[in-house]
């Protein structure tokens, strides 16, 4: 089987193209969501989706917002609490949300995918996760082969807990590791030893979890090239199916916990770059394939197969093997995508809870894509997933003359071609090995919302 293309590390290109950029888990991005979109608009979008001749299958997401302690780097929407009743109260309100939302979807639309994220889903006890799944199964019909995944913080689960999760029906998991160096862990207030991670991963493999994924972050305080390469070696040794290597997004004006990170402990840009270069080289040498953005996977993983046959998609959960599903999300800050509409719940736990107590859908903002948004979303997804664009194919898919409609964008591709990030072809282009690390810099050529240089500063994370 042919290998996927390997990204080339080039410090000059990183300097030029590694600046801020949207992650394009949606287009338009959440920055464009408006409060003009509320419960009525979400209800209308659901009703319309049922009316299609072949209504889409469903992908469910539940945002469990709680964590027992704050990791200082964290940019997720979470509530730090030690409350022993928070989990149960959350389930009561989640049930209310399910009662409001689920009956609006035709009952015969199968759930093909479920993801529990957060926060820390395993903040809930095993019994509470079992209750949560029972609630979902009461309100939706799950396909027998549905992918059921959740995020695991290794401090919250032991091998026995993993076996229980498998019995409940989960078949994929993603383990938040970030770094195994004890000094780095102390600096970010997230301490767990390597053996804990290895035992969770080993238990998951032993009971047949299919796609086991590990999250790492580079750019954290006190990280060094030697320290991080030890982490990478340990993880390679544990052999997860997928590895996400995130660039630490340091946005202390948005995430208060990040203000706990001391500036003088941050690795220098040169160290950070060296960590990234070494890790990239090591993961490729160890046989991981580069999927795109920050994602790597073993050659036999379903994501690599999907990437190879062109069926991989990109949505709020990152890269995925399942295309064509409507995403129905629950919990504070959760974003649904139904047809061409995005609906985001209240971000704050209290606001979400009050809506449900008052029997109102907790939709706080969103948008319905225009036909221009819809076409650009398709273009951006093709770039992010396939690393190529065939102009006439897009034109045929949307009934337009691509080269005429996007003449300005095609012109803006020229500098990317001059820098060899892409190779222009007669009627399209292909991302080169030099361009693979800059998919979002290439995709943003087609983003109609991006402010002129400088104006979006501090809203998006750096690309590399
Ligand atoms: C939504 S978090 C939840 C994971 C789970 N609570 C845990 O800690 O294991 C998912 C992932 O986002 C990544 N992440 C969180 N904050 C980040 C930041 N500031 N920059 C880059 N990645 C971040 C981490 O790798 C984390 O595992
Ligand atoms: S990284 Fe995970 S466990 Fe840590 S604060 Fe963020 S969501 Fe919670």
Tab-separated table of N, CA, C and O in Angstrom, residues 86-180:
chain	number	residue	atom	x	y	z
A	86	UNK	N	-22.269	17.458	41.212
A	86	UNK	CA	-22.284	18.138	39.903
A	86	UNK	C	-22.633	17.152	38.773
A	86	UNK	O	-23.425	17.479	37.887
A	87	UNK	N	-22.045	15.965	38.826
A	87	UNK	CA	-22.270	14.979	37.763
A	87	UNK	C	-23.737	14.597	37.663
A	87	UNK	O	-24.309	14.572	36.566
A	88	UNK	N	-24.347	14.336	38.817
A	88	UNK	CA	-25.749	13.902	38.808
A	88	UNK	C	-26.663	15.028	38.331
A	88	UNK	O	-27.566	14.805	37.526
A	89	UNK	N	-26.376	16.264	38.797
A	89	UNK	CA	-27.184	17.409	38.343
A	89	UNK	C	-27.051	17.589	36.826
A	89	UNK	O	-28.019	17.878	36.129
A	90	UNK	N	-25.837	17.388	36.343
A	90	UNK	CA	-25.602	17.518	34.902
A	90	UNK	C	-26.478	16.500	34.142
A	90	UNK	O	-27.107	16.845	33.136
A	91	UNK	N	-26.541	15.282	34.642
A	91	UNK	CA	-27.323	14.250	33.952
A	91	UNK	C	-28.818	14.602	33.928
A	91	UNK	O	-29.501	14.361	32.932
A	92	UNK	N	-29.289	15.205	35.032
A	92	UNK	CA	-30.699	15.606	35.081
A	92	UNK	C	-30.979	16.625	33.969
A	92	UNK	O	-31.953	16.524	33.219
A	93	UNK	N	-30.061	17.609	33.828
A	93	UNK	CA	-30.277	18.638	32.806
A	93	UNK	C	-30.037	18.102	31.395
A	93	UNK	O	-30.708	18.500	30.452
A	94	UNK	N	-29.089	17.190	31.292
A	94	UNK	CA	-28.854	16.574	29.975
A	94	UNK	C	-30.113	15.833	29.512
A	94	UNK	O	-30.492	15.900	28.341
A	95	UNK	N	-30.758	15.170	30.445
A	95	UNK	CA	-31.986	14.458	30.069
A	95	UNK	C	-33.032	15.452	29.554
A	95	UNK	O	-33.720	15.199	28.566
A	96	UNK	N	-33.104	16.624	30.223
A	96	UNK	CA	-34.050	17.658	29.759
A	96	UNK	C	-33.697	18.077	28.336
A	96	UNK	O	-34.561	18.234	27.481
A	97	UNK	N	-32.409	18.259	28.091
A	97	UNK	CA	-31.999	18.695	26.744
A	97	UNK	C	-32.350	17.615	25.714
A	97	UNK	O	-32.841	17.912	24.629
A	98	UNK	N	-32.112	16.370	26.086
A	98	UNK	CA	-32.449	15.273	25.170
A	98	UNK	C	-33.946	15.259	24.874
A	98	UNK	O	-34.361	15.071	23.731
A	99	UNK	N	-34.760	15.494	25.901
A	99	UNK	CA	-36.216	15.493	25.702
A	99	UNK	C	-36.658	16.625	24.771
A	99	UNK	O	-37.633	16.493	24.043
A	100	UNK	N	-35.929	17.733	24.821
A	100	UNK	CA	-36.288	18.861	23.957
A	100	UNK	C	-35.814	18.654	22.520
A	100	UNK	O	-36.479	19.059	21.569
A	101	UNK	N	-34.654	18.021	22.379
A	101	UNK	CA	-34.039	17.959	21.043
A	101	UNK	C	-34.386	16.672	20.297
A	101	UNK	O	-34.780	16.705	19.121
A	102	UNK	N	-34.221	15.536	20.974
A	102	UNK	CA	-34.295	14.256	20.252
A	102	UNK	C	-35.604	14.032	19.490
A	102	UNK	O	-35.566	13.593	18.334
A	103	UNK	N	-36.777	14.362	20.073
A	103	UNK	CA	-38.012	14.074	19.330
A	103	UNK	C	-38.136	14.860	18.033
A	103	UNK	O	-38.965	14.533	17.185
A	104	UNK	N	-37.327	15.889	17.883
A	104	UNK	CA	-37.401	16.675	16.646
A	104	UNK	C	-36.751	15.944	15.471
A	104	UNK	O	-36.987	16.265	14.313
A	105	UNK	N	-35.889	15.003	15.768
A	105	UNK	CA	-35.252	14.217	14.699
A	105	UNK	C	-36.095	12.976	14.410
A	105	UNK	O	-36.559	12.322	15.353
A	106	UNK	N	-36.279	12.663	13.117
A	106	UNK	CA	-37.001	11.430	12.784
A	106	UNK	C	-36.332	10.269	13.496
A	106	UNK	O	-35.102	10.134	13.464
A	107	UNK	N	-37.136	9.454	14.111
A	107	UNK	CA	-36.630	8.386	14.974
A	107	UNK	C	-35.793	7.365	14.184
A	107	UNK	O	-34.931	6.697	14.730
A	108	UNK	N	-36.081	7.247	12.871
A	108	UNK	CA	-35.341	6.204	12.145
A	108	UNK	C	-33.969	6.670	11.657
A	108	UNK	O	-33.277	5.942	10.952
A	109	UNK	N	-33.559	7.869	12.045
A	109	UNK	CA	-32.214	8.318	11.619
A	109	UNK	C	-31.182	7.713	12.579
A	109	UNK	O	-31.158	8.045	13.761
A	110	UNK	N	-30.329	6.821	12.072
A	110	UNK	CA	-29.430	6.099	12.987
A	110	UNK	C	-28.252	6.932	13.468
A	110	UNK	O	-27.715	7.746	12.724
A	111	UNK	N	-27.863	6.695	14.713
A	111	UNK	CA	-26.642	7.302	15.237
A	111	UNK	C	-25.475	6.410	14.814
A	111	UNK	O	-25.433	5.222	15.137
A	112	UNK	N	-24.558	7.000	14.059
A	112	UNK	CA	-23.407	6.212	13.582
A	112	UNK	C	-22.151	6.510	14.383
A	112	UNK	O	-21.154	5.811	14.284
A	113	UNK	N	-22.198	7.577	15.163
A	113	UNK	CA	-20.997	8.014	15.865
A	113	UNK	C	-21.411	8.771	17.127
A	113	UNK	O	-22.410	9.499	17.111
A	114	UNK	N	-20.645	8.566	18.193
A	114	UNK	CA	-20.878	9.335	19.419
A	114	UNK	C	-19.524	9.695	20.006
A	114	UNK	O	-18.612	8.860	20.025
A	115	UNK	N	-19.413	10.921	20.489
A	115	UNK	CA	-18.172	11.299	21.166
A	115	UNK	C	-18.508	12.031	22.459
A	115	UNK	O	-19.334	12.949	22.451
A	116	UNK	N	-17.881	11.619	23.549
A	116	UNK	CA	-17.998	12.357	24.813
A	116	UNK	C	-16.712	13.143	25.005
A	116	UNK	O	-15.624	12.552	25.036
A	117	UNK	N	-16.848	14.452	25.120
A	117	UNK	CA	-15.660	15.280	25.304
A	117	UNK	C	-15.853	16.230	26.468
A	117	UNK	O	-16.853	16.162	27.193
A	118	UNK	N	-14.882	17.140	26.624
A	118	UNK	CA	-15.054	18.034	27.763
A	118	UNK	C	-13.987	19.102	27.817
A	118	UNK	O	-13.427	19.464	26.795
A	119	UNK	N	-13.670	19.506	29.012
A	119	UNK	CA	-13.847	18.872	30.279
A	119	UNK	C	-13.341	17.419	30.282
A	119	UNK	O	-12.600	16.989	29.414
A	120	UNK	N	-13.789	16.751	31.288
A	120	UNK	CA	-13.350	15.380	31.488
A	120	UNK	C	-14.568	14.463	31.610
A	120	UNK	O	-15.200	14.423	32.680
A	121	UNK	N	-14.897	13.746	30.552
A	121	UNK	CA	-16.056	12.844	30.638
A	121	UNK	C	-15.932	11.873	31.810
A	121	UNK	O	-16.925	11.554	32.458
A	122	UNK	N	-14.697	11.449	32.102
A	122	UNK	CA	-14.524	10.489	33.191
A	122	UNK	C	-14.495	11.182	34.562
A	122	UNK	O	-14.164	10.550	35.563
A	123	UNK	N	-14.856	12.466	34.602
A	123	UNK	CA	-15.190	13.093	35.882
A	123	UNK	C	-16.437	12.373	36.410
A	123	UNK	O	-16.615	12.214	37.615
A	124	UNK	N	-17.294	11.948	35.460
A	124	UNK	CA	-18.483	11.179	35.844
A	124	UNK	C	-18.023	9.795	36.290
A	124	UNK	O	-17.059	9.249	35.750
A	125	UNK	N	-18.726	9.226	37.241
A	125	UNK	CA	-18.393	7.865	37.669
A	125	UNK	C	-18.809	6.900	36.565
A	125	UNK	O	-19.598	7.248	35.673
A	126	UNK	N	-18.305	5.683	36.643
A	126	UNK	CA	-18.674	4.676	35.642
A	126	UNK	C	-20.192	4.510	35.622
A	126	UNK	O	-20.809	4.402	34.558
A	127	UNK	N	-20.782	4.516	36.810
A	127	UNK	CA	-22.239	4.348	36.893
A	127	UNK	C	-22.943	5.522	36.196
A	127	UNK	O	-23.927	5.322	35.471
A	128	UNK	N	-22.417	6.731	36.374
A	128	UNK	CA	-23.048	7.891	35.722
A	128	UNK	C	-22.865	7.836	34.202
A	128	UNK	O	-23.757	8.209	33.451
A	129	UNK	N	-21.706	7.323	33.755
A	129	UNK	CA	-21.514	7.202	32.294
A	129	UNK	C	-22.489	6.148	31.748
A	129	UNK	O	-23.062	6.320	30.668
A	130	UNK	N	-22.706	5.110	32.533
A	130	UNK	CA	-23.675	4.093	32.112
A	130	UNK	C	-25.066	4.726	31.994
A	130	UNK	O	-25.773	4.513	31.001
A	131	UNK	N	-25.422	5.556	32.967
A	131	UNK	CA	-26.734	6.248	32.919
A	131	UNK	C	-26.816	7.165	31.707
A	131	UNK	O	-27.831	7.219	31.025
A	132	UNK	N	-25.713	7.874	31.460
A	132	UNK	CA	-25.694	8.803	30.324
A	132	UNK	C	-25.952	8.029	29.014
A	132	UNK	O	-26.762	8.445	28.179
A	133	UNK	N	-25.276	6.895	28.867
A	133	UNK	CA	-25.459	6.100	27.640
A	133	UNK	C	-26.887	5.573	27.549
A	133	UNK	O	-27.472	5.518	26.467
A	134	UNK	N	-27.442	5.175	28.695
A	134	UNK	CA	-28.818	4.663	28.687
A	134	UNK	C	-29.774	5.771	28.238
A	134	UNK	O	-30.689	5.533	27.440
A	135	UNK	N	-29.517	7.001	28.709
A	135	UNK	CA	-30.361	8.132	28.294
A	135	UNK	C	-30.289	8.324	26.781
A	135	UNK	O	-31.303	8.488	26.106
A	136	UNK	N	-29.058	8.307	26.264
A	136	UNK	CA	-28.890	8.525	24.819
A	136	UNK	C	-29.581	7.415	24.030
A	136	UNK	O	-30.244	7.673	23.023
A	137	UNK	N	-29.451	6.198	24.514
A	137	UNK	CA	-30.055	5.068	23.791
A	137	UNK	C	-31.584	5.095	23.886
A	137	UNK	O	-32.272	4.559	23.020
A	138	UNK	N	-32.116	5.720	24.939
A	138	UNK	CA	-33.574	5.853	25.038
A	138	UNK	C	-34.080	6.839	23.984
A	138	UNK	O	-35.149	6.678	23.422
A	139	UNK	N	-33.273	7.864	23.740
A	139	UNK	CA	-33.754	8.938	22.874
A	139	UNK	C	-33.343	8.793	21.416
A	139	UNK	O	-33.914	9.451	20.551
A	140	UNK	N	-32.325	8.004	21.138
A	140	UNK	CA	-31.872	7.837	19.750
A	140	UNK	C	-31.677	6.351	19.444
A	140	UNK	O	-31.430	5.549	20.348
A	141	UNK	N	-31.750	6.039	18.143
A	141	UNK	CA	-31.522	4.654	17.725
A	141	UNK	C	-30.073	4.543	17.239
A	141	UNK	O	-29.676	5.219	16.280
A	142	UNK	N	-29.277	3.726	17.906
A	142	UNK	CA	-27.865	3.585	17.546
A	142	UNK	C	-27.684	2.475	16.509
A	142	UNK	O	-28.274	1.403	16.644
A	143	UNK	N	-26.869	2.719	15.479
A	143	UNK	CA	-26.512	1.658	14.528
A	143	UNK	C	-25.673	0.629	15.292
A	143	UNK	O	-24.904	1.000	16.188
A	144	UNK	N	-25.809	-0.669	14.949
A	144	UNK	CA	-25.072	-1.688	15.705
A	144	UNK	C	-23.557	-1.479	15.644
A	144	UNK	O	-22.850	-1.801	16.588
A	145	UNK	N	-23.073	-0.920	14.533
A	145	UNK	CA	-21.621	-0.751	14.414
A	145	UNK	C	-21.189	0.693	14.687
A	145	UNK	O	-20.140	1.148	14.216
A	146	UNK	N	-21.976	1.432	15.476
A	146	UNK	CA	-21.646	2.845	15.727
A	146	UNK	C	-20.290	2.966	16.416
A	146	UNK	O	-19.917	2.127	17.231
A	147	UNK	N	-19.567	4.037	16.054
A	147	UNK	CA	-18.296	4.334	16.735
A	147	UNK	C	-18.625	5.109	17.994
A	147	UNK	O	-19.200	6.198	17.925
A	148	UNK	N	-18.253	4.578	19.137
A	148	UNK	CA	-18.536	5.266	20.403
A	148	UNK	C	-17.217	5.616	21.075
A	148	UNK	O	-16.479	4.723	21.496
A	149	UNK	N	-16.918	6.895	21.156
A	149	UNK	CA	-15.613	7.295	21.688
A	149	UNK	C	-15.723	8.273	22.847
A	149	UNK	O	-16.742	8.928	23.026
A	150	UNK	N	-14.652	8.352	23.620
A	150	UNK	CA	-14.608	9.365	24.683
A	150	UNK	C	-13.175	9.768	24.984
A	150	UNK	O	-12.233	9.037	24.638
A	151	UNK	N	-13.058	10.958	25.604
A	151	UNK	CA	-11.745	11.456	26.022
A	151	UNK	C	-11.474	10.999	27.440
A	151	UNK	O	-12.351	11.070	28.297
A	152	UNK	N	-10.247	10.561	27.657
A	152	UNK	CA	-9.868	10.020	28.962
A	152	UNK	C	-8.722	10.844	29.539
A	152	UNK	O	-7.740	11.096	28.841
A	153	UNK	N	-8.846	11.235	30.775
A	153	UNK	CA	-7.712	11.804	31.489
A	153	UNK	C	-7.147	10.662	32.332
A	153	UNK	O	-7.860	10.117	33.179
A	154	UNK	N	-5.891	10.279	32.089
A	154	UNK	CA	-5.370	9.061	32.750
A	154	UNK	C	-5.390	9.130	34.274
A	154	UNK	O	-5.300	8.110	34.945
A	155	UNK	N	-5.551	10.341	34.822
A	155	UNK	CA	-5.606	10.441	36.291
A	155	UNK	C	-6.949	9.999	36.829
A	155	UNK	O	-7.111	9.828	38.031
A	156	UNK	N	-7.930	9.853	35.939
A	156	UNK	CA	-9.287	9.598	36.431
A	156	UNK	C	-9.783	8.176	36.183
A	156	UNK	O	-10.905	7.853	36.564
A	157	UNK	N	-8.989	7.365	35.486
A	157	UNK	CA	-9.466	6.022	35.156
A	157	UNK	C	-8.373	5.003	35.414
A	157	UNK	O	-7.198	5.254	35.113
A	158	UNK	N	-8.741	3.849	35.916
A	158	UNK	CA	-7.769	2.766	36.057
A	158	UNK	C	-8.167	1.646	35.083
A	158	UNK	O	-9.219	1.728	34.433
A	159	UNK	N	-7.339	0.611	34.958
A	159	UNK	CA	-7.667	-0.443	33.997
A	159	UNK	C	-9.051	-1.042	34.215
A	159	UNK	O	-9.764	-1.338	33.246
A	160	UNK	N	-9.481	-1.180	35.476
A	160	UNK	CA	-10.823	-1.736	35.717
A	160	UNK	C	-11.883	-0.809	35.121
A	160	UNK	O	-12.864	-1.263	34.512
A	161	UNK	N	-11.666	0.510	35.270
A	161	UNK	CA	-12.596	1.494	34.709
A	161	UNK	C	-12.655	1.387	33.190
A	161	UNK	O	-13.723	1.522	32.582
A	162	UNK	N	-11.510	1.161	32.575
A	162	UNK	CA	-11.458	1.022	31.108
A	162	UNK	C	-12.280	-0.189	30.673
A	162	UNK	O	-13.048	-0.137	29.703
A	163	UNK	N	-12.142	-1.273	31.411
A	163	UNK	CA	-12.906	-2.486	31.056
A	163	UNK	C	-14.410	-2.221	31.178
A	163	UNK	O	-15.191	-2.671	30.343
A	164	UNK	N	-14.796	-1.443	32.186
A	164	UNK	CA	-16.222	-1.101	32.337
A	164	UNK	C	-16.702	-0.262	31.147
A	164	UNK	O	-17.791	-0.463	30.631
A	165	UNK	N	-15.861	0.689	30.737
A	165	UNK	CA	-16.254	1.550	29.607
A	165	UNK	C	-16.482	0.708	28.348
A	165	UNK	O	-17.391	0.962	27.568
A	166	UNK	N	-15.647	-0.304	28.189
A	166	UNK	CA	-15.806	-1.188	27.023
A	166	UNK	C	-17.138	-1.944	27.124
A	166	UNK	O	-17.862	-2.078	26.133
A	167	UNK	N	-17.451	-2.398	28.346
A	167	UNK	CA	-18.721	-3.127	28.540
A	167	UNK	C	-19.914	-2.220	28.248
A	167	UNK	O	-20.928	-2.665	27.725
A	168	UNK	N	-19.769	-0.932	28.593
A	168	UNK	CA	-20.869	0.009	28.326
A	168	UNK	C	-21.050	0.199	26.813
A	168	UNK	O	-22.102	0.605	26.353
A	169	UNK	N	-20.027	-0.131	26.051
A	169	UNK	CA	-20.166	-0.069	24.591
A	169	UNK	C	-19.138	0.799	23.885
A	169	UNK	O	-19.093	0.841	22.649
A	170	UNK	N	-18.295	1.525	24.642
A	170	UNK	CA	-17.307	2.385	23.970
A	170	UNK	C	-16.295	1.522	23.218
A	170	UNK	O	-15.900	0.455	23.695
A	171	UNK	N	-15.909	2.000	22.033
A	171	UNK	CA	-14.933	1.231	21.262
A	171	UNK	C	-13.753	2.077	20.772
A	171	UNK	O	-12.876	1.584	20.078
A	172	UNK	N	-13.723	3.362	21.120
A	172	UNK	CA	-12.565	4.204	20.798
A	172	UNK	C	-12.300	5.154	21.958
A	172	UNK	O	-13.235	5.581	22.621
A	173	UNK	N	-11.048	5.437	22.151
A	173	UNK	CA	-10.774	6.444	23.174
A	173	UNK	C	-9.551	7.262	22.845
A	173	UNK	O	-8.688	6.855	22.047
A	174	UNK	N	-9.543	8.424	23.477
A	174	UNK	CA	-8.443	9.336	23.243
A	174	UNK	C	-7.905	9.736	24.626
A	174	UNK	O	-8.668	10.162	25.498
A	175	UNK	N	-6.616	9.531	24.827
A	175	UNK	CA	-6.021	9.748	26.145
A	175	UNK	C	-5.225	11.053	26.134
A	175	UNK	O	-4.326	11.233	25.309
A	176	UNK	N	-5.539	11.939	27.066
A	176	UNK	CA	-4.798	13.201	27.164
A	176	UNK	C	-3.510	12.967	27.941
A	176	UNK	O	-3.547	12.691	29.128
A	177	UNK	N	-2.374	13.043	27.263
A	177	UNK	CA	-1.092	12.821	27.931
A	177	UNK	C	-0.356	14.161	28.039
A	177	UNK	O	0.083	14.559	29.090
A	178	UNK	N	-0.190	14.817	26.950
A	178	UNK	CA	0.483	16.135	26.808
A	178	UNK	C	1.988	16.014	26.953
A	178	UNK	O	2.736	16.304	26.054
A	179	UNK	N	2.486	15.566	28.106
A	179	UNK	CA	3.928	15.413	28.300
A	179	UNK	C	4.140	14.481	29.484
A	179	UNK	O	3.365	14.539	30.448
A	180	UNK	N	5.163	13.641	29.408
A	180	UNK	CA	5.405	12.708	30.530
A	180	UNK	C	6.524	13.188	31.458
A	180	UNK	O	6.821	12.540	32.457
